[in-house]
Amino acid sequence: MSTELADIHDFIKAIEPFDQLPKDSIANIVRNISICYVRQGEQLPPAGISEPMLYFLRKGALAYYGANDELLGKYGEGDICTVFCSPEEDFAVKVIPEEDTLLCAINCAELKSVISDFPFVHNFFLQSGAQRLKQQVSKINEEALLTSTLMNTSIDDFYHGPAVTIDKRESIKTAATKMTELNFSCLVVVDEHDGLAGIVTDKDLRRRCIAQGLNFSRPVSDIMTENVELIDHNFSAYDALIKMTSQHIHHLPVSKNGALVGMLTVTDLMNQEGLNAVNLSSTIGKAKSVEELAKISKLLPKLQIRMAKLGSTANHVGKTISALTTAFTNKLIHMAKEQYGHEPVPFAWLAAGSQARQEQFAHSDQDNALIISNEMRPEDDEWFKQLATFVTDGLNACGFIYCPGDVMATNAKWRQPQRVWQQYFDSWVNTPEPMALMHSSVFFDLHCVYGEVDLLAQVQANMLQQTQRNTLFIAHLSTNALKLRPPLGFFRDFVLISNGKHKKTLDLKHNGIAPIVDLARIYALSEGITEVNTIERLKQAAGTASLSTKSAANLIDAFEFMGMLRAEHQAGQLQAGIEPDNYLSPKEISRLEREHLKDAFKVIKTMQANRQTTFG
Amino acid sequence: MFSLLEKLLYASKGLNSKRAMLLEKAHEGALKQFLSVPFPDKNTAISDIDILAVDFETTGLNAKTDKLLSVGYVGVKSGLIKLGESEHQIIQSHGELNKDNVVIHQITDGEKANGDELKVVVDKLLLAMAGKVMLVHYANIERSFLQQACIELYGMAPVWPIIDTLVLAKTRLDRSDTPYDPHHLRLANLRASYDLPAHHQHNALNDALATGELFLAQMQHYDQGLKTPLKEFLL
């Protein structure tokens, strides 16, 4: 054969991972290639091909469809179609040219023998892009498993059971005696029907009884903590920790199939792992002044570094930092109330954006808002304005800088009674304008940090009912979401920022993480999902009309992988004393990570293309 | 070579009979071997036909006065172009090349001096073509230069079943009854009209491959596709 098939040679050489093969091997591949031409709408493999082949797309476009004819992805020039090479791949996948397509085909077995001496290239083909990503993510999770047992251990391994109970009519003295005998710091208080009434802890004895000079013969129900939440035994220890940290509690009753089975204490968790997060959160609770809080906040970047170094997933880091931000906010609200007195009417302090989604990192800016009860009188606003000013100033002092877009409770627009919020959402959803939507998208990710949860829940429930029905709104939201594109070029190469301070870098946040956050929000709003955390949204949307189970898994993998890259990138910057950012230079990461990052971008690209076809 | 009677008879025959008549006269060698393999039946579906896409680079258009510089070819069957069945050969000749031409075909005097002898190249091409249909873009060049070479080398010019992608395109355009610019029939332009990628022109093998790809596209646009009988394509 001639070595002069320059066109084909150059074409193959430009496609990853073949760029790493020596000239001879490329020539060897070219020698084994058959060129075929498939007309639009005809199914692959083309007529004349009976053996499993790998296809290089030279000209045209291919679309992949799943078992239910749902579009799985689209491939363009310079892409590789491996579907027919991996027998474990879904045979239900249909590959159909979207236009007349010119393909270079190579017998899979022949390709394998050519590349067998090059493990990297060889491994590249063992899996599809999505599978490759999946493997990388599970590897990361394994590291997390080794370093952070908490995440991966269920409450089953920690809790003490059966729970020691006491009838609520028993005296405080009886409770204290029982606790001393058993050396327990906590008892579950039950009612006459053995139902959960509350819990009583050492702290309750001290604060609500002894310190108050309460008669020990009073029933224990007088000092118990009511409205205690149960946690199901299937949850991870980490979930329990988050619950404890955000609510400032040290005891959680554990349930199995709804029935009380035992008790979990923070000590149980802390014994398992030196928990800086818990320590930090209790230190926050004890702080006496904003200055003290600001001092504690300096530990946040350190915690983030430590977590990233330990191999925590970005999800884990985000949840921890978000929980601590919640603790700071709670503490600041308490401090404000000490200064300005109690609220005139009920309210809910809301976190918006990344804090609400529990995806916050240290040095994020603050996004917050206030929903106030409709009973609010005009003069009440003064109190809320003071509260907002105090808390946002405090958060700023703690490193959560003022929101550049003024999405803060200090902005009168975002400090309104419930009915006004209801109007806001009505107009965003029912008469959507792309620009207005872009600015308000932060309000579709809301979480109540403090106060009356119902104030938000009612607004959200109304909103979700409307978004599910309103395709125009979803279409506008999609248009906005598609403005952020993954930086992938023609031949699967990165498109780097070409000038300015961040020259030759990739913007991980805007081109990678934000598009997935946007997609997850769209799926959630289309399907009426209340959850705001991106991974949770994707999990819940999986298998609905908006998102296939497989695509959801791919997006979650891509999200976790990019989150991990960002966490590591920022940990490096924090350690070097540089202000952390989201601009990653491809040189910073290994070749393998670069490939995985491309795969992750590719998943986004595919899902965006899907969106586009839904609302073209 | 042929008597007058034989000449008359020869002219009235189909390709395969002409081949058989020539075979009787041929001397031992590559040409005889080529002629000894029957041409495919013209009613056979195109998918079952062995095709060889061929391109020549020459110093000019006149087969009698100009020289053959290089030969490129690649096999096509069942709608697939087999790159493993490709060949590119440069023909050894002495005497300087016209500077203007070198710019076009990019074959240098040095390469030419190191090339193979014309007989080696044509022998190989004839053997590769045995039993196959020749696929070219604008058949006049390849046919006349190959006939001339055969007369010089073996004393007789054989016949070939030929598919000409230019003629296929022209027929199609003529039938559609719309006026067109003759430039449109150039290989690169026809490829562009089928959305095929730009190719590295004026290299015999790349042009042969480009012709092969164009033919794949043309075949697929016949109503019967690969089932279309060979006769629909033959010159």
Short mmCIF file of N, CA and C in Angstrom, two decimals, chain A residues 122-257:
data_model
loop_
_atom_site.label_atom_id
_atom_site.label_comp_id
_atom_site.label_asym_id
_atom_site.label_seq_id
_atom_site.Cartn_x
_atom_site.Cartn_y
_atom_site.Cartn_z
N HIS A 122 -5.23 2.20 23.69
CA HIS A 122 -6.01 0.99 23.85
C HIS A 122 -7.12 1.20 24.89
N ASN A 123 -6.73 1.73 26.04
CA ASN A 123 -7.71 1.94 27.11
C ASN A 123 -8.80 2.92 26.70
N PHE A 124 -8.39 3.86 25.87
CA PHE A 124 -9.33 4.88 25.43
C PHE A 124 -10.56 4.24 24.78
N PHE A 125 -10.32 3.12 24.11
CA PHE A 125 -11.41 2.51 23.36
C PHE A 125 -12.17 1.46 24.15
N LEU A 126 -11.69 1.17 25.33
CA LEU A 126 -12.37 0.15 26.10
C LEU A 126 -13.75 0.63 26.51
N GLN A 127 -13.89 1.96 26.60
CA GLN A 127 -15.19 2.46 27.03
C GLN A 127 -15.65 3.61 26.16
N SER A 128 -16.91 3.87 26.24
CA SER A 128 -17.45 5.06 25.59
C SER A 128 -17.08 6.26 26.43
N GLY A 129 -17.28 7.45 25.88
CA GLY A 129 -16.96 8.66 26.63
C GLY A 129 -17.63 8.67 27.99
N ALA A 130 -18.91 8.36 27.99
CA ALA A 130 -19.67 8.40 29.24
C ALA A 130 -19.13 7.35 30.20
N GLN A 131 -18.80 6.18 29.67
CA GLN A 131 -18.28 5.13 30.54
C GLN A 131 -16.92 5.50 31.11
N ARG A 132 -16.09 6.12 30.23
CA ARG A 132 -14.77 6.53 30.70
C ARG A 132 -14.90 7.49 31.87
N LEU A 133 -15.87 8.39 31.72
CA LEU A 133 -16.08 9.38 32.76
C LEU A 133 -16.56 8.70 34.03
N LYS A 134 -17.46 7.78 33.86
CA LYS A 134 -18.03 7.05 34.98
C LYS A 134 -16.91 6.37 35.79
N GLN A 135 -16.00 5.75 35.05
CA GLN A 135 -14.91 5.04 35.70
C GLN A 135 -14.05 6.02 36.52
N GLN A 136 -13.78 7.17 35.90
CA GLN A 136 -12.95 8.15 36.58
C GLN A 136 -13.63 8.63 37.85
N VAL A 137 -14.93 8.88 37.75
CA VAL A 137 -15.66 9.37 38.92
C VAL A 137 -15.68 8.30 40.02
N SER A 138 -15.89 7.05 39.63
CA SER A 138 -15.95 6.04 40.68
C SER A 138 -14.59 5.86 41.32
N LYS A 139 -13.52 6.12 40.55
CA LYS A 139 -12.18 6.05 41.12
C LYS A 139 -12.03 7.15 42.18
N ILE A 140 -12.54 8.33 41.83
CA ILE A 140 -12.47 9.43 42.78
C ILE A 140 -13.27 9.11 44.03
N ASN A 141 -14.44 8.50 43.80
CA ASN A 141 -15.26 8.14 44.94
C ASN A 141 -14.60 7.08 45.82
N GLU A 142 -13.84 6.22 45.20
CA GLU A 142 -13.11 5.23 45.98
C GLU A 142 -12.12 5.91 46.90
N GLU A 143 -11.43 6.92 46.34
CA GLU A 143 -10.49 7.66 47.17
C GLU A 143 -11.23 8.29 48.33
N ALA A 144 -12.40 8.83 48.01
CA ALA A 144 -13.20 9.45 49.06
C ALA A 144 -13.61 8.41 50.10
N LEU A 145 -13.86 7.21 49.62
CA LEU A 145 -14.26 6.14 50.52
C LEU A 145 -13.14 5.83 51.50
N LEU A 146 -11.93 5.81 50.98
CA LEU A 146 -10.78 5.49 51.83
C LEU A 146 -10.53 6.57 52.84
N THR A 147 -10.71 7.83 52.41
CA THR A 147 -10.32 8.93 53.27
C THR A 147 -11.48 9.45 54.11
N SER A 148 -12.66 9.25 53.65
CA SER A 148 -13.77 9.79 54.39
C SER A 148 -14.85 8.73 54.59
N THR A 149 -14.65 7.96 55.61
CA THR A 149 -15.56 6.86 55.86
C THR A 149 -16.97 7.34 56.16
N LEU A 150 -17.03 8.54 56.69
CA LEU A 150 -18.31 9.08 57.11
C LEU A 150 -19.34 9.12 55.98
N MET A 151 -18.83 9.54 54.82
CA MET A 151 -19.69 9.69 53.66
C MET A 151 -20.32 8.37 53.26
N ASN A 152 -19.54 7.34 53.45
CA ASN A 152 -19.93 6.07 52.86
C ASN A 152 -20.39 5.05 53.88
N THR A 153 -20.56 5.51 55.10
CA THR A 153 -21.02 4.59 56.12
C THR A 153 -22.45 4.96 56.44
N SER A 154 -23.28 3.97 56.56
CA SER A 154 -24.66 4.31 56.87
C SER A 154 -24.79 4.45 58.39
N ILE A 155 -25.85 5.10 58.76
CA ILE A 155 -26.09 5.36 60.18
C ILE A 155 -26.16 4.05 60.96
N ASP A 156 -26.56 3.00 60.24
CA ASP A 156 -26.62 1.66 60.84
C ASP A 156 -25.38 1.31 61.66
N ASP A 157 -24.22 1.75 61.16
CA ASP A 157 -22.97 1.38 61.83
C ASP A 157 -22.67 2.24 63.05
N PHE A 158 -23.46 3.23 63.27
CA PHE A 158 -23.12 4.18 64.33
C PHE A 158 -24.08 4.21 65.51
N TYR A 159 -25.35 4.07 65.19
CA TYR A 159 -26.32 4.44 66.22
C TYR A 159 -26.39 3.43 67.35
N HIS A 160 -26.83 3.92 68.50
CA HIS A 160 -27.03 3.04 69.64
C HIS A 160 -28.49 2.65 69.70
N GLY A 161 -28.73 1.36 69.80
CA GLY A 161 -30.12 0.93 69.89
C GLY A 161 -30.25 -0.20 70.88
N PRO A 162 -31.39 -0.48 71.36
CA PRO A 162 -32.58 0.32 71.11
C PRO A 162 -32.51 1.66 71.84
N ALA A 163 -33.29 2.60 71.40
CA ALA A 163 -33.30 3.92 72.04
C ALA A 163 -33.85 3.76 73.45
N VAL A 164 -33.23 4.42 74.38
CA VAL A 164 -33.74 4.37 75.74
C VAL A 164 -34.82 5.44 75.87
N THR A 165 -35.99 4.99 76.25
CA THR A 165 -37.11 5.93 76.27
C THR A 165 -37.57 6.23 77.69
N ILE A 166 -38.32 7.27 77.80
CA ILE A 166 -38.94 7.61 79.09
C ILE A 166 -40.31 8.20 78.79
N ASP A 167 -41.27 7.79 79.60
CA ASP A 167 -42.63 8.31 79.43
C ASP A 167 -42.63 9.79 79.77
N LYS A 168 -43.37 10.57 78.98
CA LYS A 168 -43.32 12.03 79.17
C LYS A 168 -43.90 12.48 80.51
N ARG A 169 -44.67 11.58 81.16
CA ARG A 169 -45.26 11.96 82.45
C ARG A 169 -44.29 11.72 83.61
N GLU A 170 -43.20 10.96 83.34
CA GLU A 170 -42.19 10.71 84.38
C GLU A 170 -41.55 12.02 84.79
N SER A 171 -40.94 12.01 86.01
CA SER A 171 -40.36 13.25 86.51
C SER A 171 -38.98 13.50 85.91
N ILE A 172 -38.57 14.75 86.03
CA ILE A 172 -37.24 15.14 85.54
C ILE A 172 -36.18 14.35 86.31
N LYS A 173 -36.44 14.15 87.60
CA LYS A 173 -35.47 13.42 88.44
C LYS A 173 -35.29 11.99 87.93
N THR A 174 -36.40 11.33 87.61
CA THR A 174 -36.33 9.97 87.10
C THR A 174 -35.48 9.93 85.83
N ALA A 175 -35.71 10.94 85.00
CA ALA A 175 -34.95 11.00 83.74
C ALA A 175 -33.46 11.11 84.03
N ALA A 176 -33.10 12.03 84.94
CA ALA A 176 -31.69 12.25 85.28
C ALA A 176 -31.07 10.99 85.84
N THR A 177 -31.81 10.32 86.69
CA THR A 177 -31.30 9.09 87.30
C THR A 177 -31.04 8.04 86.23
N LYS A 178 -31.99 7.90 85.34
CA LYS A 178 -31.87 6.91 84.26
C LYS A 178 -30.66 7.21 83.38
N MET A 179 -30.48 8.48 83.08
CA MET A 179 -29.34 8.87 82.23
C MET A 179 -28.03 8.59 82.93
N THR A 180 -27.97 8.87 84.21
CA THR A 180 -26.75 8.64 84.96
C THR A 180 -26.42 7.15 85.03
N GLU A 181 -27.46 6.34 85.33
CA GLU A 181 -27.25 4.90 85.43
C GLU A 181 -26.71 4.31 84.13
N LEU A 182 -27.31 4.77 83.05
CA LEU A 182 -26.94 4.19 81.74
C LEU A 182 -25.76 4.91 81.10
N ASN A 183 -25.36 6.02 81.76
CA ASN A 183 -24.30 6.86 81.20
C ASN A 183 -24.66 7.34 79.78
N PHE A 184 -25.92 7.78 79.64
CA PHE A 184 -26.39 8.33 78.37
C PHE A 184 -26.56 9.84 78.50
N SER A 185 -26.31 10.54 77.42
CA SER A 185 -26.47 11.99 77.46
C SER A 185 -27.85 12.40 76.95
N CYS A 186 -28.64 11.38 76.61
CA CYS A 186 -29.90 11.73 75.96
C CYS A 186 -30.93 10.61 76.10
N LEU A 187 -32.19 10.98 76.30
CA LEU A 187 -33.27 10.00 76.35
C LEU A 187 -34.35 10.41 75.36
N VAL A 188 -35.04 9.40 74.81
CA VAL A 188 -36.16 9.70 73.93
C VAL A 188 -37.42 9.74 74.77
N VAL A 189 -38.17 10.82 74.65
CA VAL A 189 -39.39 10.96 75.43
C VAL A 189 -40.56 10.48 74.58
N VAL A 190 -41.37 9.57 75.15
CA VAL A 190 -42.50 9.04 74.39
C VAL A 190 -43.82 9.39 75.08
N ASP A 191 -44.86 9.42 74.26
CA ASP A 191 -46.18 9.71 74.84
C ASP A 191 -46.86 8.42 75.28
N GLU A 192 -48.12 8.56 75.66
CA GLU A 192 -48.80 7.40 76.22
C GLU A 192 -48.93 6.27 75.21
N HIS A 193 -48.84 6.58 73.91
CA HIS A 193 -48.96 5.53 72.89
C HIS A 193 -47.60 5.11 72.36
N ASP A 194 -46.58 5.39 73.14
CA ASP A 194 -45.20 5.07 72.73
C ASP A 194 -44.75 5.83 71.48
N GLY A 195 -45.48 6.90 71.15
CA GLY A 195 -45.06 7.72 70.01
C GLY A 195 -43.99 8.70 70.46
N LEU A 196 -43.19 9.16 69.52
CA LEU A 196 -42.10 10.09 69.83
C LEU A 196 -42.67 11.46 70.22
N ALA A 197 -42.30 11.92 71.41
CA ALA A 197 -42.78 13.23 71.85
C ALA A 197 -41.66 14.25 71.79
N GLY A 198 -40.44 13.78 72.02
CA GLY A 198 -39.31 14.70 72.00
C GLY A 198 -38.08 14.02 72.54
N ILE A 199 -37.02 14.78 72.78
CA ILE A 199 -35.87 14.19 73.44
C ILE A 199 -35.46 15.09 74.59
N VAL A 200 -34.79 14.46 75.57
CA VAL A 200 -34.26 15.25 76.67
C VAL A 200 -32.77 14.95 76.77
N THR A 201 -31.97 16.01 76.83
CA THR A 201 -30.52 15.84 76.83
C THR A 201 -29.93 16.47 78.09
N ASP A 202 -28.64 16.18 78.33
CA ASP A 202 -27.89 16.80 79.43
C ASP A 202 -28.09 18.31 79.44
N LYS A 203 -28.03 18.85 78.20
CA LYS A 203 -28.12 20.29 78.03
C LYS A 203 -29.48 20.82 78.51
N ASP A 204 -30.55 20.03 78.17
CA ASP A 204 -31.89 20.44 78.61
C ASP A 204 -31.97 20.46 80.12
N LEU A 205 -31.32 19.43 80.76
CA LEU A 205 -31.34 19.37 82.23
C LEU A 205 -30.67 20.61 82.81
N ARG A 206 -29.54 20.97 82.24
CA ARG A 206 -28.81 22.13 82.73
C ARG A 206 -29.58 23.42 82.49
N ARG A 207 -29.93 23.64 81.23
CA ARG A 207 -30.47 24.95 80.86
C ARG A 207 -31.92 25.17 81.24
N ARG A 208 -32.72 24.12 81.04
CA ARG A 208 -34.15 24.34 81.24
C ARG A 208 -34.61 23.94 82.64
N CYS A 209 -33.76 23.19 83.37
CA CYS A 209 -34.19 22.77 84.69
C CYS A 209 -33.36 23.41 85.79
N ILE A 210 -32.09 22.95 85.91
CA ILE A 210 -31.26 23.42 87.03
C ILE A 210 -31.09 24.93 87.00
N ALA A 211 -30.67 25.46 85.84
CA ALA A 211 -30.42 26.89 85.75
C ALA A 211 -31.68 27.70 86.02
N GLN A 212 -32.85 27.14 85.69
CA GLN A 212 -34.10 27.85 85.89
C GLN A 212 -34.68 27.62 87.28
N GLY A 213 -34.04 26.72 88.06
CA GLY A 213 -34.55 26.39 89.39
C GLY A 213 -35.88 25.68 89.33
N LEU A 214 -36.06 24.88 88.27
CA LEU A 214 -37.33 24.17 88.09
C LEU A 214 -37.40 22.99 89.03
N ASN A 215 -38.58 22.71 89.51
CA ASN A 215 -38.79 21.58 90.42
C ASN A 215 -38.52 20.26 89.70
N PHE A 216 -37.64 19.41 90.32
CA PHE A 216 -37.25 18.15 89.69
C PHE A 216 -38.40 17.17 89.56
N SER A 217 -39.45 17.43 90.30
CA SER A 217 -40.57 16.49 90.22
C SER A 217 -41.53 16.83 89.06
N ARG A 218 -41.26 17.94 88.39
CA ARG A 218 -42.08 18.29 87.23
C ARG A 218 -41.92 17.21 86.15
N PRO A 219 -42.92 17.03 85.31
CA PRO A 219 -42.77 16.02 84.25
C PRO A 219 -41.66 16.40 83.28
N VAL A 220 -41.04 15.37 82.78
CA VAL A 220 -39.91 15.58 81.88
C VAL A 220 -40.33 16.32 80.62
N SER A 221 -41.62 16.24 80.28
CA SER A 221 -42.10 16.93 79.07
C SER A 221 -41.91 18.44 79.16
N ASP A 222 -41.76 18.96 80.42
CA ASP A 222 -41.56 20.40 80.58
C ASP A 222 -40.23 20.89 80.01
N ILE A 223 -39.25 20.00 80.02
CA ILE A 223 -37.92 20.47 79.59
C ILE A 223 -37.44 19.83 78.28
N MET A 224 -38.28 18.92 77.76
CA MET A 224 -37.80 18.21 76.57
C MET A 224 -37.80 19.13 75.34
N THR A 225 -37.00 18.74 74.34
CA THR A 225 -37.01 19.42 73.06
C THR A 225 -38.04 18.74 72.18
N GLU A 226 -39.00 19.55 71.72
CA GLU A 226 -40.07 18.96 70.91
C GLU A 226 -39.73 19.05 69.42
N ASN A 227 -40.64 18.53 68.63
CA ASN A 227 -40.49 18.59 67.16
C ASN A 227 -39.15 18.05 66.68
N VAL A 228 -38.76 16.95 67.30
CA VAL A 228 -37.48 16.38 66.91
C VAL A 228 -37.65 15.63 65.59
N GLU A 229 -36.68 15.77 64.73
CA GLU A 229 -36.72 15.05 63.46
C GLU A 229 -36.05 13.70 63.60
N LEU A 230 -36.64 12.72 62.95
CA LEU A 230 -36.04 11.38 62.92
C LEU A 230 -35.18 11.30 61.66
N ILE A 231 -34.17 10.47 61.73
CA ILE A 231 -33.40 10.22 60.50
C ILE A 231 -33.45 8.73 60.21
N ASP A 232 -33.69 8.39 58.97
CA ASP A 232 -33.80 6.98 58.62
C ASP A 232 -32.44 6.31 58.68
N HIS A 233 -32.43 5.07 59.13
CA HIS A 233 -31.15 4.36 59.34
C HIS A 233 -30.38 4.15 58.04
N ASN A 234 -31.05 4.29 56.89
CA ASN A 234 -30.37 4.09 55.61
C ASN A 234 -29.53 5.29 55.17
N PHE A 235 -29.73 6.42 55.80
CA PHE A 235 -28.96 7.60 55.42
C PHE A 235 -27.50 7.41 55.79
N SER A 236 -26.63 8.17 55.11
CA SER A 236 -25.22 8.06 55.45
C SER A 236 -24.94 8.88 56.70
N ALA A 237 -23.85 8.51 57.36
CA ALA A 237 -23.43 9.24 58.55
C ALA A 237 -23.21 10.70 58.20
N TYR A 238 -22.80 10.91 56.95
CA TYR A 238 -22.53 12.26 56.53
C TYR A 238 -23.81 13.10 56.48
N ASP A 239 -24.88 12.47 56.00
CA ASP A 239 -26.17 13.18 55.98
C ASP A 239 -26.58 13.58 57.39
N ALA A 240 -26.32 12.65 58.32
CA ALA A 240 -26.65 12.92 59.72
C ALA A 240 -25.85 14.11 60.22
N LEU A 241 -24.59 14.12 59.84
CA LEU A 241 -23.71 15.22 60.27
C LEU A 241 -24.22 16.56 59.76
N ILE A 242 -24.61 16.56 58.46
CA ILE A 242 -25.10 17.80 57.88
C ILE A 242 -26.34 18.28 58.63
N LYS A 243 -27.20 17.34 58.96
CA LYS A 243 -28.42 17.68 59.68
C LYS A 243 -28.07 18.28 61.04
N MET A 244 -27.12 17.66 61.71
CA MET A 244 -26.74 18.15 63.03
C MET A 244 -26.07 19.51 62.94
N THR A 245 -25.17 19.65 61.97
CA THR A 245 -24.43 20.90 61.85
C THR A 245 -25.35 22.05 61.53
N SER A 246 -26.28 21.81 60.62
CA SER A 246 -27.10 22.95 60.21
C SER A 246 -28.14 23.30 61.26
N GLN A 247 -28.53 22.32 62.08
CA GLN A 247 -29.56 22.62 63.07
C GLN A 247 -29.02 22.79 64.49
N HIS A 248 -27.72 22.75 64.62
CA HIS A 248 -27.09 22.91 65.94
C HIS A 248 -27.58 21.90 66.95
N ILE A 249 -27.73 20.66 66.51
CA ILE A 249 -28.15 19.65 67.47
C ILE A 249 -27.10 18.57 67.54
N HIS A 250 -27.09 17.88 68.65
CA HIS A 250 -26.07 16.86 68.85
C HIS A 250 -26.64 15.46 68.94
N HIS A 251 -27.97 15.37 68.87
CA HIS A 251 -28.61 14.06 68.99
C HIS A 251 -29.66 13.91 67.90
N LEU A 252 -29.67 12.74 67.29
CA LEU A 252 -30.69 12.48 66.28
C LEU A 252 -31.30 11.10 66.55
N PRO A 253 -32.61 11.04 66.80
CA PRO A 253 -33.24 9.73 66.91
C PRO A 253 -33.26 9.05 65.53
N VAL A 254 -33.02 7.75 65.54
CA VAL A 254 -32.92 7.02 64.28
C VAL A 254 -34.16 6.15 64.10
N SER A 255 -34.69 6.14 62.88
CA SER A 255 -35.88 5.34 62.63
C SER A 255 -35.62 4.28 61.57
N LYS A 256 -36.39 3.23 61.66
CA LYS A 256 -36.32 2.15 60.67
C LYS A 256 -37.76 1.87 60.30
N ASN A 257 -38.09 1.96 59.05
CA ASN A 257 -39.46 1.80 58.60
C ASN A 257 -40.42 2.67 59.42
#
